[in-house]
Amino acid sequence: MRRLSVVTWIGNAAAVLLGRWGDVSRQAEAAGCSRQIAYQHARRVQQAVAQQDGDGPTRQGLLDEIQALRRENRQLWEWLEHTVEFPKAKRRHFAALAAAMGLSSRQIASLLASLLPAVLCPGHATVRRWFHREAVQAGGLLKRLDRACKAMVVVACLDEIFFHRRPVLVAVEPQSMAWILGQRTSDRSGPTWAAALKGWTALEAVLADGGTGLHAGLALIQRQRHASHQAPLEVGLDVFHTQRDAQRLLRSIWSRAEGVWTQAEAADGQVTRDQAQGQDARGAAARARRAWERAIAAFHHAEAVQAAWQEITAALQVFGPDGRLNARSEAEARIARAIPRLSGADWSKVIRSLLDPRSVMFLDRLHRQLQGAEPDEPRRAAMVRLWWLRRQRPRGRSASAAGGSAQVAHLVQMQVCAGLGADWVEAYRRVSRVLWSTLRASSAVECMNRVIRMHQARHRSLTQPMLDLKRLYWNYRVFDDGKRRGRCPYEHLGLKLPSYDLWELLQRSPEDLKLPEEVSTSELAA
């Protein structure tokens, strides 16, 4: 900021330019500055007058030009916000994908508000209309896609999920994780399930929990297949639910045993206190003795039940601890021997499930498929052994700590298989494919239910069109990691599509979608 006034500058300039000897010193002393400052003021005043009278722009003109440039710059920035490439089609694309991922209309509108100027930002009602239109389109496309999938799905996992007490029937093909059924219904009775599964003629086996309505529907399908002379459907009882119920009962038994143990410790403490106070401790000691007898008995009982359940768990596995395949007869015998030791809690539901032949259906199917993959029994046994050893070998950090036999056992077995024929590699692939696809539980549909429940937390209701949009998005979603990474469920299922881009598919009409309507089981196996 200028310390001396303009008048002082002009006076200093007049003393320098027009004054006599001694005027500069007197003017500087009067102005309160040095003689050098007076000479600087003279030069600057002289320059300012020369510029004012010259041909260059004036100071006011330059100030006006600066203001005009600032206004132009501000206007250009406003225009730039409107020139961001986010047309209405892109906004609809964004809204449809975000809704399929589980975001609500208000959340989508908030995200768009951070990307678009206020004049272009849609409200949540507009967003809802956008993705509802795509959801209706997804329902029409799924009808065509499901017709093509019906000839490809051989095994399915079934279950129900509830949205505000309204059931949604869910089915998943476990190998590809393709979501093949997502139907909102008024009930989950047998006829409803039978109608939902009607037309899936290529189905050979299903896995489900013990729901009465679901199994009533499967029984109706069995009767329909019998009447039409079709192969019966193999129905497996979900081992996962049985194990979960058993673990809950085991936790209850162990909790009760720990409570009795705590009471025994408290009784010991009472004996110690009576003795310290010089009182007669014989009664307290007798109570403590009985408490410890109960505690030890409770722990022995819990250990016995735990051991019995471990035997049952081993019987429900594909392989035994020694690497041999379990057989149905052996598994049922081991389960029958262990069941009498399951006592002390309400094991009736678990026992009913264990005694149900459907709980070990997967073993019958496994041995039958293995025999079809490799008819020669010695070769089949050697390849099964190789498959098991390859999954038992140490990996990662544990590999360095493991012994030499653990490192080379599968290599030795590989040489054994190589001596059984030149085509052993192809035979091993067939055996490996069977073992890899063996299912004991409907965990795949449980994973899908977890995804749907996550969406339930953000949506007040889940309409059938919205469910169709989510199902189509899931089947077109490329897996990021795991053994399925790099491809979407429809690709893993074997469905050949003109494009695996969801938005491109949504722009097609169902009639324009060219699909293989029928695929034979032999072609699928190949």
XYZ file of N, CA and C in Angstrom, residues 16-17 43-44 57 80 144 147 236 276 335 340 375 390 395 410 460 466 475 480 487 501 526:
69
model
N 12.403 17.967 -8.221
C 13.518 17.367 -8.958
C 13.637 17.957 -10.347
N 12.508 18.119 -11.036
C 12.537 18.519 -12.439
C 12.630 20.039 -12.631
N 10.870 10.058 -11.618
C 10.904 9.173 -12.800
C 9.541 8.533 -13.065
N 8.876 8.092 -12.001
C 7.586 7.412 -12.179
C 6.494 8.368 -12.647
N -2.577 1.496 -24.424
C -3.847 1.487 -23.683
C -3.730 2.256 -22.368
N -18.447 -25.447 -19.692
C -17.719 -26.708 -19.612
C -18.493 -27.749 -18.811
N -36.539 -65.679 -22.705
C -35.808 -66.315 -23.799
C -34.561 -67.022 -23.295
N -35.281 -70.307 -21.535
C -35.614 -71.411 -22.453
C -34.349 -72.073 -22.974
N -31.333 -84.657 -3.276
C -30.394 -84.736 -2.165
C -30.782 -83.772 -1.063
N -11.463 -71.302 56.090
C -10.741 -70.102 56.517
C -11.411 -69.440 57.710
N -23.005 -93.840 10.395
C -24.001 -92.926 10.962
C -24.905 -93.666 11.942
N -26.877 -93.399 18.286
C -27.282 -93.637 19.681
C -26.524 -92.798 20.700
N -14.448 -96.600 -16.767
C -14.998 -97.919 -16.419
C -13.996 -98.851 -15.747
N -3.260 -84.468 -4.765
C -2.936 -83.139 -5.267
C -3.573 -82.060 -4.402
N 0.865 -76.164 0.509
C 0.974 -75.010 -0.372
C 1.388 -73.794 0.448
N 2.098 -86.880 -4.590
C 1.254 -86.782 -5.785
C 2.064 -87.013 -7.052
N -37.375 -50.914 -0.074
C -38.558 -51.171 0.742
C -39.311 -52.404 0.257
N -37.885 -55.882 -10.716
C -36.605 -55.542 -10.093
C -35.793 -56.811 -9.820
N -26.105 -62.797 -13.759
C -25.680 -63.780 -14.751
C -24.744 -63.186 -15.806
N -14.492 -61.634 -10.552
C -13.197 -60.957 -10.429
C -12.088 -61.883 -9.936
N -14.863 -64.753 -16.417
C -16.055 -65.053 -17.217
C -17.293 -64.913 -16.351
N -22.369 -58.116 -22.844
C -22.503 -56.792 -22.251
C -23.965 -56.574 -21.865
N -19.535 -82.764 -23.843
C -18.325 -82.615 -24.648
C -17.676 -81.258 -24.460
